[in-house]
């Protein structure tokens, strides 16, 4: 039997309770609860109505399962349940009504999931796993208020250049090596790999945010983000490819606002198409890491994106990373590439197929799988610079000539100046 799931600081509350309407549901929930180390004695009959009555006079559990099968007005009853539950309780509901509108209304009201009966054990395991991830998500209060927030957008000039690899590695380095509470926001809603690279299930937090921007607040961030480690949390999605996301971008901007309050660093894996559709997303970004490769097409698109950032985000320091560099057979030499884009490459990362394969097999970020290797060294230096900006000491980099020409260090010094001048909200 596994040890009961019960986060630190929750000693006075039961880890789990269930209120079911029938024996079949009880018989399905009981072995899963036992498997997870929860007491089967905490499974009660009576469904949602009994839950409301019982919890009005006793402490609510950390994870609450309620059966809506006998409820005549599920949405109204869930709202009544919310009034008697303590903050932080994660609610999973089940019922017989297969209605998308009901599901969306229930999720909007604050429950974590709605499971259609008859229940399957794997369905319950997955729902309880998501609930546990939410309970262990970073708390907004954990962030040190005296540290300025730093938002970094990672943008690939073309598909396949490895921007997501850079983004997940940078997020991991900031959280693990520099101890910064870090959020990784993967805005590729349909094909993002942020959670996959960290061996996590993405959950539905990002799609919920897009569909219901009005729900986005500090509590939503706390519940929706999937925790990768003590200091790193991820918000991503794997939306069905037959379901286009219709949004004006307000949800993305609001997510960034809330993450600014909840974390010290935000790494945004920003698809290049977002620059066209939602240019306002870079308004509050201090650093833009542009990831490219040494090809003719990449040179063209690097020029276009650098020009766009100069016009639309002059406050943002731009760092250029050339990724996946082969020892031989480059389409364009580094010198010719830099000549065509009229600026220097700040970091160059070698192509390492063996390391990339190892990272994928282990379910770890590229930087973690290859720590202490020459391949990952440029990512480590980039993370050092961002960490100094997050600490408010970016200007300290100006005297450290790690990059030829000093262009990168000057950029970090400029960021520090911009952050110092910017009024706090």
Tab-separated table of C-alpha atoms in Angstrom:
chain	number	residue	atom	x	y	z
A	1	UNK	CA	0.000	0.000	0.000
A	2	UNK	CA	1.269	3.463	-0.833
A	3	UNK	CA	1.681	6.098	1.841
A	4	UNK	CA	-1.333	8.438	1.948
A	5	UNK	CA	-1.132	11.506	-0.248
A	6	UNK	CA	-1.113	14.336	2.232
A	7	UNK	CA	0.924	17.507	1.658
A	8	UNK	CA	2.868	19.110	4.491
A	9	UNK	CA	0.826	21.515	6.586
A	10	UNK	CA	-2.424	19.559	6.087
A	11	UNK	CA	-2.269	17.523	9.300
A	12	UNK	CA	-5.721	18.573	10.552
A	13	UNK	CA	-7.619	17.644	7.380
A	14	UNK	CA	-8.442	14.253	5.907
A	15	UNK	CA	-6.643	13.592	2.634
A	16	UNK	CA	-9.774	12.162	0.993
A	17	UNK	CA	-13.544	11.755	1.302
A	18	UNK	CA	-16.155	10.458	-1.109
A	19	UNK	CA	-19.931	10.805	-1.107
A	20	UNK	CA	-21.574	8.339	-3.489
A	21	UNK	CA	-25.125	7.478	-4.472
A	22	UNK	CA	-24.904	3.742	-5.155
A	23	UNK	CA	-22.962	0.596	-4.312
A	24	UNK	CA	-21.507	0.274	-7.813
A	25	UNK	CA	-19.790	3.639	-7.528
A	26	UNK	CA	-18.612	2.855	-4.000
A	27	UNK	CA	-17.186	-0.479	-5.143
A	28	UNK	CA	-15.260	1.302	-7.941
A	29	UNK	CA	-13.874	4.071	-5.740
A	30	UNK	CA	-12.947	1.880	-2.747
A	31	UNK	CA	-10.028	-0.133	-4.238
A	32	UNK	CA	-8.520	2.986	-5.858
A	33	UNK	CA	-8.694	4.858	-2.541
A	34	UNK	CA	-7.087	1.896	-0.759
A	35	UNK	CA	-4.389	1.689	-3.427
A	36	UNK	CA	-3.516	5.343	-2.808
A	37	UNK	CA	-3.354	4.877	0.952
A	38	UNK	CA	-6.693	6.500	1.768
A	39	UNK	CA	-9.119	5.031	4.254
A	40	UNK	CA	-12.113	3.259	2.627
A	41	UNK	CA	-14.103	4.276	5.714
A	42	UNK	CA	-14.176	7.804	4.283
A	43	UNK	CA	-16.523	6.704	1.481
A	44	UNK	CA	-20.069	7.639	2.485
A	45	UNK	CA	-23.500	7.166	0.971
A	46	UNK	CA	-25.770	10.067	0.153
A	47	UNK	CA	-24.118	11.853	-2.734
A	48	UNK	CA	-23.801	15.611	-3.022
A	49	UNK	CA	-26.611	16.512	-0.640
A	50	UNK	CA	-25.059	14.463	2.172
A	51	UNK	CA	-21.673	16.048	1.414
A	52	UNK	CA	-23.101	19.541	1.858
A	53	UNK	CA	-24.809	18.600	5.115
A	54	UNK	CA	-21.772	16.817	6.571
A	55	UNK	CA	-19.156	19.352	5.584
A	56	UNK	CA	-21.184	22.255	6.932
A	57	UNK	CA	-20.293	21.006	10.440
A	58	UNK	CA	-16.870	19.400	9.836
A	59	UNK	CA	-13.610	20.132	8.048
A	60	UNK	CA	-13.516	19.393	4.339
A	61	UNK	CA	-10.840	17.007	3.009
A	62	UNK	CA	-7.999	17.856	0.676
A	63	UNK	CA	-9.578	15.808	-2.134
A	64	UNK	CA	-13.351	15.430	-2.276
A	65	UNK	CA	-15.248	13.070	-4.598
A	66	UNK	CA	-18.981	13.730	-4.936
A	67	UNK	CA	-21.668	11.853	-6.857
A	68	UNK	CA	-24.222	14.104	-8.620
A	69	UNK	CA	-26.501	11.281	-9.805
A	70	UNK	CA	-29.355	12.227	-7.421
A	71	UNK	CA	-28.984	15.986	-7.796
A	72	UNK	CA	-31.832	17.764	-9.588
A	73	UNK	CA	-29.795	20.948	-10.038
A	74	UNK	CA	-26.104	19.979	-10.122
A	75	UNK	CA	-24.737	23.446	-10.776
A	76	UNK	CA	-26.660	25.062	-7.950
A	77	UNK	CA	-25.759	22.215	-5.585
A	78	UNK	CA	-22.051	22.482	-6.461
A	79	UNK	CA	-22.199	26.184	-5.641
A	80	UNK	CA	-23.763	25.287	-2.289
A	81	UNK	CA	-20.946	22.789	-1.710
A	82	UNK	CA	-18.389	25.504	-2.386
A	83	UNK	CA	-19.810	27.527	0.482
A	84	UNK	CA	-19.080	24.788	3.029
A	85	UNK	CA	-15.691	23.630	1.681
A	86	UNK	CA	-12.483	25.099	3.029
A	87	UNK	CA	-10.094	26.868	0.641
A	88	UNK	CA	-7.782	24.463	-1.146
A	89	UNK	CA	-10.170	21.501	-1.354
A	90	UNK	CA	-9.990	19.859	-4.777
A	91	UNK	CA	-13.423	18.612	-5.885
A	92	UNK	CA	-13.983	15.799	-8.383
A	93	UNK	CA	-17.592	15.149	-9.385
A	94	UNK	CA	-19.288	12.324	-11.251
A	95	UNK	CA	-22.710	11.999	-12.830
A	96	UNK	CA	-24.849	10.460	-15.544
A	97	UNK	CA	-25.572	13.588	-17.602
A	98	UNK	CA	-23.418	13.700	-20.735
A	99	UNK	CA	-23.659	17.398	-21.557
A	100	UNK	CA	-20.730	19.576	-22.613
A	101	UNK	CA	-22.430	22.718	-21.325
A	102	UNK	CA	-22.937	21.162	-17.901
A	103	UNK	CA	-19.293	20.074	-17.828
A	104	UNK	CA	-18.073	23.575	-18.688
A	105	UNK	CA	-20.389	25.187	-16.145
A	106	UNK	CA	-19.226	22.819	-13.411
A	107	UNK	CA	-15.554	23.417	-14.195
A	108	UNK	CA	-16.188	27.163	-14.290
A	109	UNK	CA	-17.783	26.909	-10.844
A	110	UNK	CA	-14.531	25.568	-9.438
A	111	UNK	CA	-14.525	21.765	-9.552
A	112	UNK	CA	-11.417	20.063	-10.908
A	113	UNK	CA	-13.098	17.372	-13.015
A	114	UNK	CA	-16.437	15.849	-13.977
A	115	UNK	CA	-16.409	12.093	-14.674
A	116	UNK	CA	-19.195	10.408	-16.601
A	117	UNK	CA	-20.666	7.249	-15.089
A	118	UNK	CA	-20.149	4.309	-15.223
A	119	UNK	CA	-16.729	4.967	-13.744
A	120	UNK	CA	-13.585	3.167	-14.861
A	121	UNK	CA	-10.646	2.599	-12.454
A	122	UNK	CA	-8.131	4.191	-14.840
A	123	UNK	CA	-10.377	7.235	-15.126
A	124	UNK	CA	-10.381	7.642	-11.359
A	125	UNK	CA	-6.622	7.157	-11.049
A	126	UNK	CA	-5.993	9.879	-13.618
A	127	UNK	CA	-8.416	12.290	-11.924
A	128	UNK	CA	-6.865	11.700	-8.503
A	129	UNK	CA	-3.363	12.136	-9.972
A	130	UNK	CA	-4.339	15.542	-11.359
A	131	UNK	CA	-5.860	16.472	-8.000
A	132	UNK	CA	-2.654	15.524	-6.211
A	133	UNK	CA	-0.609	17.590	-8.677
A	134	UNK	CA	-2.810	20.592	-7.931
A	135	UNK	CA	-2.381	20.204	-4.190
A	136	UNK	CA	1.376	20.304	-4.635
A	137	UNK	CA	1.426	23.239	-7.050
A	138	UNK	CA	3.499	26.270	-5.991
A	139	UNK	CA	1.696	28.676	-3.704
A	140	UNK	CA	1.500	32.354	-4.573
A	141	UNK	CA	2.668	33.269	-1.075
A	142	UNK	CA	5.907	31.345	-1.568
A	143	UNK	CA	7.419	34.059	-3.771
A	144	UNK	CA	9.787	36.535	-2.186
A	145	UNK	CA	8.210	39.952	-2.644
A	146	UNK	CA	11.529	41.807	-2.671
A	147	UNK	CA	12.728	40.120	-5.872
A	148	UNK	CA	11.735	41.595	-9.228
A	149	UNK	CA	9.992	39.283	-11.644
A	150	UNK	CA	11.653	38.480	-14.942
A	151	UNK	CA	9.707	37.241	-17.968
A	152	UNK	CA	11.606	35.573	-20.795
A	153	UNK	CA	10.041	34.609	-24.119
A	154	UNK	CA	11.698	31.860	-26.165
A	155	UNK	CA	10.851	32.134	-29.872
A	156	UNK	CA	11.934	29.789	-32.645
A	157	UNK	CA	12.413	31.476	-36.009
A	158	UNK	CA	11.312	28.255	-37.723
A	159	UNK	CA	9.778	24.952	-36.689
A	160	UNK	CA	12.273	22.348	-35.554
A	161	UNK	CA	15.075	24.684	-34.478
A	162	UNK	CA	14.718	23.521	-30.869
A	163	UNK	CA	13.060	26.504	-29.192
A	164	UNK	CA	11.037	24.260	-26.882
A	165	UNK	CA	14.207	22.391	-25.899
A	166	UNK	CA	15.820	25.708	-24.976
A	167	UNK	CA	12.710	26.869	-23.087
A	168	UNK	CA	12.349	23.741	-20.932
A	169	UNK	CA	16.093	23.649	-20.244
A	170	UNK	CA	16.155	27.310	-19.244
A	171	UNK	CA	13.157	26.829	-16.932
A	172	UNK	CA	14.785	23.788	-15.309
A	173	UNK	CA	18.123	25.539	-14.816
A	174	UNK	CA	16.521	28.605	-13.229
A	175	UNK	CA	14.498	26.481	-10.818
A	176	UNK	CA	16.979	23.720	-10.008
A	177	UNK	CA	20.369	25.442	-10.185
A	178	UNK	CA	19.395	28.972	-9.190
A	179	UNK	CA	16.528	28.242	-6.799
A	180	UNK	CA	14.071	30.588	-8.525
A	181	UNK	CA	10.376	29.791	-8.434
A	182	UNK	CA	9.749	29.396	-12.154
A	183	UNK	CA	6.697	29.020	-14.382
A	184	UNK	CA	6.940	27.455	-17.828
A	185	UNK	CA	4.070	28.669	-20.009
A	186	UNK	CA	3.830	26.655	-23.231
A	187	UNK	CA	1.572	28.565	-25.620
A	188	UNK	CA	1.584	25.948	-28.376
A	189	UNK	CA	-1.890	24.812	-27.382
A	190	UNK	CA	-2.170	21.889	-29.809
A	191	UNK	CA	1.395	20.623	-30.223
A	192	UNK	CA	3.329	21.938	-27.224
A	193	UNK	CA	6.002	19.710	-25.683
A	194	UNK	CA	6.736	21.531	-22.425
A	195	UNK	CA	4.992	18.961	-20.215
A	196	UNK	CA	6.176	16.057	-22.364
A	197	UNK	CA	9.824	17.079	-21.990
A	198	UNK	CA	9.366	17.028	-18.201
A	199	UNK	CA	7.552	13.658	-18.238
A	200	UNK	CA	4.267	15.210	-17.071
A	201	UNK	CA	0.612	15.089	-18.073
A	202	UNK	CA	-0.293	18.600	-19.274
A	203	UNK	CA	-3.747	18.714	-17.709
A	204	UNK	CA	-6.505	21.060	-18.911
A	205	UNK	CA	-5.463	24.268	-17.181
A	206	UNK	CA	-4.428	26.144	-20.317
A	207	UNK	CA	-7.503	25.184	-22.346
A	208	UNK	CA	-9.728	26.089	-19.381
A	209	UNK	CA	-8.037	29.485	-19.217
A	210	UNK	CA	-8.567	30.132	-22.925
A	211	UNK	CA	-12.235	29.144	-22.750
A	212	UNK	CA	-12.922	31.065	-19.505
A	213	UNK	CA	-10.520	34.032	-19.161
A	214	UNK	CA	-12.655	35.491	-16.370
A	215	UNK	CA	-11.663	32.580	-14.122
A	216	UNK	CA	-7.966	33.415	-14.224
A	217	UNK	CA	-6.717	34.599	-10.851
A	218	UNK	CA	-4.151	33.581	-8.273
A	219	UNK	CA	-6.216	30.601	-7.120
A	220	UNK	CA	-6.650	29.396	-10.700
A	221	UNK	CA	-2.872	29.551	-11.239
A	222	UNK	CA	-2.312	27.611	-8.027
A	223	UNK	CA	-4.714	24.869	-9.064
A	224	UNK	CA	-4.152	24.659	-12.823
A	225	UNK	CA	-0.368	24.461	-13.014
A	226	UNK	CA	1.296	21.049	-12.959
A	227	UNK	CA	4.247	20.847	-10.616
A	228	UNK	CA	7.480	19.454	-12.073
A	229	UNK	CA	9.565	20.074	-8.942
A	230	UNK	CA	9.555	22.153	-5.787
A	231	UNK	CA	10.449	25.303	-7.758
A	232	UNK	CA	9.123	24.557	-11.261
A	233	UNK	CA	5.529	24.402	-12.503
A	234	UNK	CA	4.167	24.038	-16.029
A	235	UNK	CA	1.050	25.247	-17.781
A	236	UNK	CA	0.535	23.625	-21.175
A	237	UNK	CA	-2.039	21.708	-23.203
A	238	UNK	CA	-2.620	19.008	-25.765
A	239	UNK	CA	-5.841	20.349	-27.223
A	240	UNK	CA	-7.587	18.169	-29.847
A	241	UNK	CA	-6.423	19.131	-33.325
A	242	UNK	CA	-10.030	19.194	-34.530
A	243	UNK	CA	-10.841	21.897	-31.962
A	244	UNK	CA	-9.397	25.292	-32.949
A	245	UNK	CA	-8.911	27.702	-30.068
A	246	UNK	CA	-10.858	30.886	-30.665
A	247	UNK	CA	-9.342	33.618	-28.519
A	248	UNK	CA	-8.405	37.274	-28.699
A	249	UNK	CA	-5.331	36.601	-26.579
A	250	UNK	CA	-6.752	38.153	-23.413
A	251	UNK	CA	-6.333	34.868	-21.539
A	252	UNK	CA	-2.648	34.627	-22.458
A	253	UNK	CA	-1.958	38.152	-21.287
A	254	UNK	CA	-3.865	37.605	-18.031
A	255	UNK	CA	-1.980	34.370	-17.396
A	256	UNK	CA	1.283	36.289	-17.671
A	257	UNK	CA	-0.032	38.886	-15.221
A	258	UNK	CA	-0.939	36.271	-12.615
A	259	UNK	CA	2.343	34.404	-13.075
A	260	UNK	CA	4.174	37.656	-12.475
A	261	UNK	CA	2.578	37.751	-9.026
A	262	UNK	CA	3.097	34.051	-8.277
A	263	UNK	CA	6.627	33.351	-9.548
A	264	UNK	CA	10.043	34.958	-9.706
A	265	UNK	CA	10.647	33.863	-13.306
A	266	UNK	CA	8.356	33.072	-16.210
A	267	UNK	CA	9.609	31.281	-19.298
A	268	UNK	CA	7.142	31.588	-22.184
A	269	UNK	CA	7.524	29.103	-25.031
A	270	UNK	CA	6.080	31.481	-27.614
A	271	UNK	CA	5.274	30.146	-31.103
A	272	UNK	CA	6.347	32.664	-33.738
A	273	UNK	CA	2.792	32.863	-35.089
A	274	UNK	CA	1.746	34.427	-31.786
A	275	UNK	CA	3.784	37.514	-32.637
A	276	UNK	CA	1.441	38.106	-35.558
A	277	UNK	CA	-1.808	37.157	-33.827
A	278	UNK	CA	-1.171	38.554	-30.343
A	279	UNK	CA	1.665	41.120	-30.409
A	280	UNK	CA	0.716	42.407	-26.954
A	281	UNK	CA	2.186	39.245	-25.390
A	282	UNK	CA	5.693	40.727	-25.503
A	283	UNK	CA	4.714	44.005	-23.821
A	284	UNK	CA	5.886	42.830	-20.394
A	285	UNK	CA	8.743	40.583	-21.532
A	286	UNK	CA	12.218	41.645	-20.393
A	287	UNK	CA	14.198	39.129	-22.472
A	288	UNK	CA	13.440	37.546	-25.837
A	289	UNK	CA	15.572	34.501	-26.620
A	290	UNK	CA	15.485	33.969	-30.379
A	291	UNK	CA	16.430	30.430	-31.386
A	292	UNK	CA	17.673	29.882	-34.917
A	293	UNK	CA	19.722	27.525	-37.071
A	294	UNK	CA	22.324	28.300	-39.717
A	295	UNK	CA	20.201	27.932	-42.842
A	296	UNK	CA	19.091	30.345	-45.537
A	297	UNK	CA	15.423	30.178	-44.509
A	298	UNK	CA	16.333	30.710	-40.856
A	299	UNK	CA	18.477	33.723	-41.760
A	300	UNK	CA	15.544	35.293	-43.590
A	301	UNK	CA	13.151	34.706	-40.685
A	302	UNK	CA	15.688	35.809	-38.077
A	303	UNK	CA	15.991	39.153	-39.878
A	304	UNK	CA	12.201	39.518	-39.962
A	305	UNK	CA	11.693	38.654	-36.282
A	306	UNK	CA	14.564	40.877	-35.101
A	307	UNK	CA	13.060	43.754	-37.086
A	308	UNK	CA	9.610	43.064	-35.634
A	309	UNK	CA	10.939	43.071	-32.067
A	310	UNK	CA	12.858	46.301	-32.653
A	311	UNK	CA	9.646	48.006	-33.776
A	312	UNK	CA	7.090	46.394	-31.470
A	313	UNK	CA	9.099	45.595	-28.335
A	314	UNK	CA	11.975	48.092	-28.054
A	315	UNK	CA	12.038	47.562	-24.272
A	316	UNK	CA	12.939	43.878	-24.687
A	317	UNK	CA	16.559	42.707	-24.697
A	318	UNK	CA	17.091	40.247	-27.557
A	319	UNK	CA	19.414	37.266	-27.136
A	320	UNK	CA	20.209	35.218	-30.241
A	321	UNK	CA	20.876	31.490	-29.849
A	322	UNK	CA	22.081	29.362	-32.765
A	323	UNK	CA	21.017	25.784	-32.023
A	324	UNK	CA	21.717	22.329	-33.443
A	325	UNK	CA	25.033	23.301	-35.032
A	326	UNK	CA	26.675	20.402	-36.887
A	327	UNK	CA	30.433	20.099	-36.871
A	328	UNK	CA	30.373	19.742	-40.654
A	329	UNK	CA	27.937	20.463	-43.440
A	330	UNK	CA	26.476	23.791	-42.311
A	331	UNK	CA	24.248	25.345	-44.947
A	332	UNK	CA	25.630	28.784	-44.062
A	333	UNK	CA	28.803	29.489	-42.129
A	334	UNK	CA	28.468	31.329	-38.848
A	335	UNK	CA	30.386	34.292	-40.247
A	336	UNK	CA	28.125	34.578	-43.301
A	337	UNK	CA	25.008	34.139	-41.164
A	338	UNK	CA	26.048	36.928	-38.806
A	339	UNK	CA	26.881	39.108	-41.780
A	340	UNK	CA	23.459	38.614	-43.327
A	341	UNK	CA	21.531	39.390	-40.132
A	342	UNK	CA	23.938	42.222	-39.211
A	343	UNK	CA	24.521	41.118	-35.625
A	344	UNK	CA	26.446	38.545	-33.617
A	345	UNK	CA	25.148	35.220	-32.362
A	346	UNK	CA	25.216	35.324	-28.549
A	347	UNK	CA	25.223	31.574	-27.902
A	348	UNK	CA	25.918	28.578	-30.124
A	349	UNK	CA	24.722	25.096	-29.110
A	350	UNK	CA	26.190	22.061	-30.835
A	351	UNK	CA	24.045	19.310	-32.323
A	352	UNK	CA	24.151	16.252	-30.034
A	353	UNK	CA	21.826	13.503	-31.229
A	354	UNK	CA	22.907	11.066	-28.526
A	355	UNK	CA	22.173	13.529	-25.727
A	356	UNK	CA	18.826	14.515	-27.254
A	357	UNK	CA	17.799	10.844	-27.458
A	358	UNK	CA	18.884	10.236	-23.884
A	359	UNK	CA	16.879	13.212	-22.626
A	360	UNK	CA	13.773	11.955	-24.433
A	361	UNK	CA	14.154	8.439	-23.027
A	362	UNK	CA	14.643	9.694	-19.477
A	363	UNK	CA	11.834	12.234	-19.675
A	364	UNK	CA	14.215	14.983	-18.561
A	365	UNK	CA	15.042	18.442	-19.956
A	366	UNK	CA	18.018	18.565	-22.301
A	367	UNK	CA	20.020	20.601	-19.773
A	368	UNK	CA	19.396	18.104	-16.986
A	369	UNK	CA	20.257	15.046	-19.065
A	370	UNK	CA	23.486	16.680	-20.250
A	371	UNK	CA	24.533	18.644	-17.171
A	372	UNK	CA	28.274	19.300	-16.943
A	373	UNK	CA	28.707	18.674	-20.693
A	374	UNK	CA	30.121	21.137	-23.217
A	375	UNK	CA	26.905	20.914	-25.233
A	376	UNK	CA	24.828	22.313	-22.375
A	377	UNK	CA	27.392	24.928	-21.230
A	378	UNK	CA	25.874	27.759	-23.365
A	379	UNK	CA	22.448	27.114	-21.821
A	380	UNK	CA	23.985	27.247	-18.354
A	381	UNK	CA	25.518	30.657	-19.119
A	382	UNK	CA	22.242	31.961	-20.487
A	383	UNK	CA	20.429	30.818	-17.335
A	384	UNK	CA	23.048	32.547	-15.192
A	385	UNK	CA	22.308	35.816	-16.924
A	386	UNK	CA	18.557	35.488	-16.558
A	387	UNK	CA	18.942	34.520	-12.884
A	388	UNK	CA	20.940	37.684	-12.249
A	389	UNK	CA	18.206	39.745	-13.872
A	390	UNK	CA	15.639	37.992	-11.643
A	391	UNK	CA	17.723	38.892	-8.590
A	392	UNK	CA	17.874	42.526	-9.672
A	393	UNK	CA	21.621	42.329	-10.259
A	394	UNK	CA	21.703	42.133	-14.049
A	395	UNK	CA	24.150	44.993	-14.284
A	396	UNK	CA	26.724	42.796	-12.593
A	397	UNK	CA	27.080	40.835	-15.808
A	398	UNK	CA	28.390	43.789	-17.773
A	399	UNK	CA	31.945	43.290	-16.582
A	400	UNK	CA	32.080	39.555	-17.305
A	401	UNK	CA	33.251	39.026	-20.889
A	402	UNK	CA	31.835	35.529	-21.435
A	403	UNK	CA	30.653	36.447	-24.918
A	404	UNK	CA	32.886	37.880	-27.569
A	405	UNK	CA	32.111	41.495	-28.208
A	406	UNK	CA	30.277	41.864	-24.901
A	407	UNK	CA	26.921	42.275	-26.659
A	408	UNK	CA	25.026	39.887	-24.401
A	409	UNK	CA	26.330	41.309	-21.168
A	410	UNK	CA	25.417	44.793	-22.287
A	411	UNK	CA	21.924	43.545	-22.939
A	412	UNK	CA	21.568	42.245	-19.396
A	413	UNK	CA	22.835	45.544	-18.062
A	414	UNK	CA	20.177	47.330	-20.135
A	415	UNK	CA	17.500	45.057	-18.675
A	416	UNK	CA	18.520	45.984	-15.160
A	417	UNK	CA	18.197	49.676	-16.016
A	418	UNK	CA	14.781	49.183	-17.592
A	419	UNK	CA	13.490	47.235	-14.585
A	420	UNK	CA	14.764	49.850	-12.182
A	421	UNK	CA	12.974	52.654	-14.055
A	422	UNK	CA	9.689	50.788	-14.517
A	423	UNK	CA	7.092	51.758	-11.881
A	424	UNK	CA	5.718	48.930	-9.797
A	425	UNK	CA	2.063	48.062	-10.251
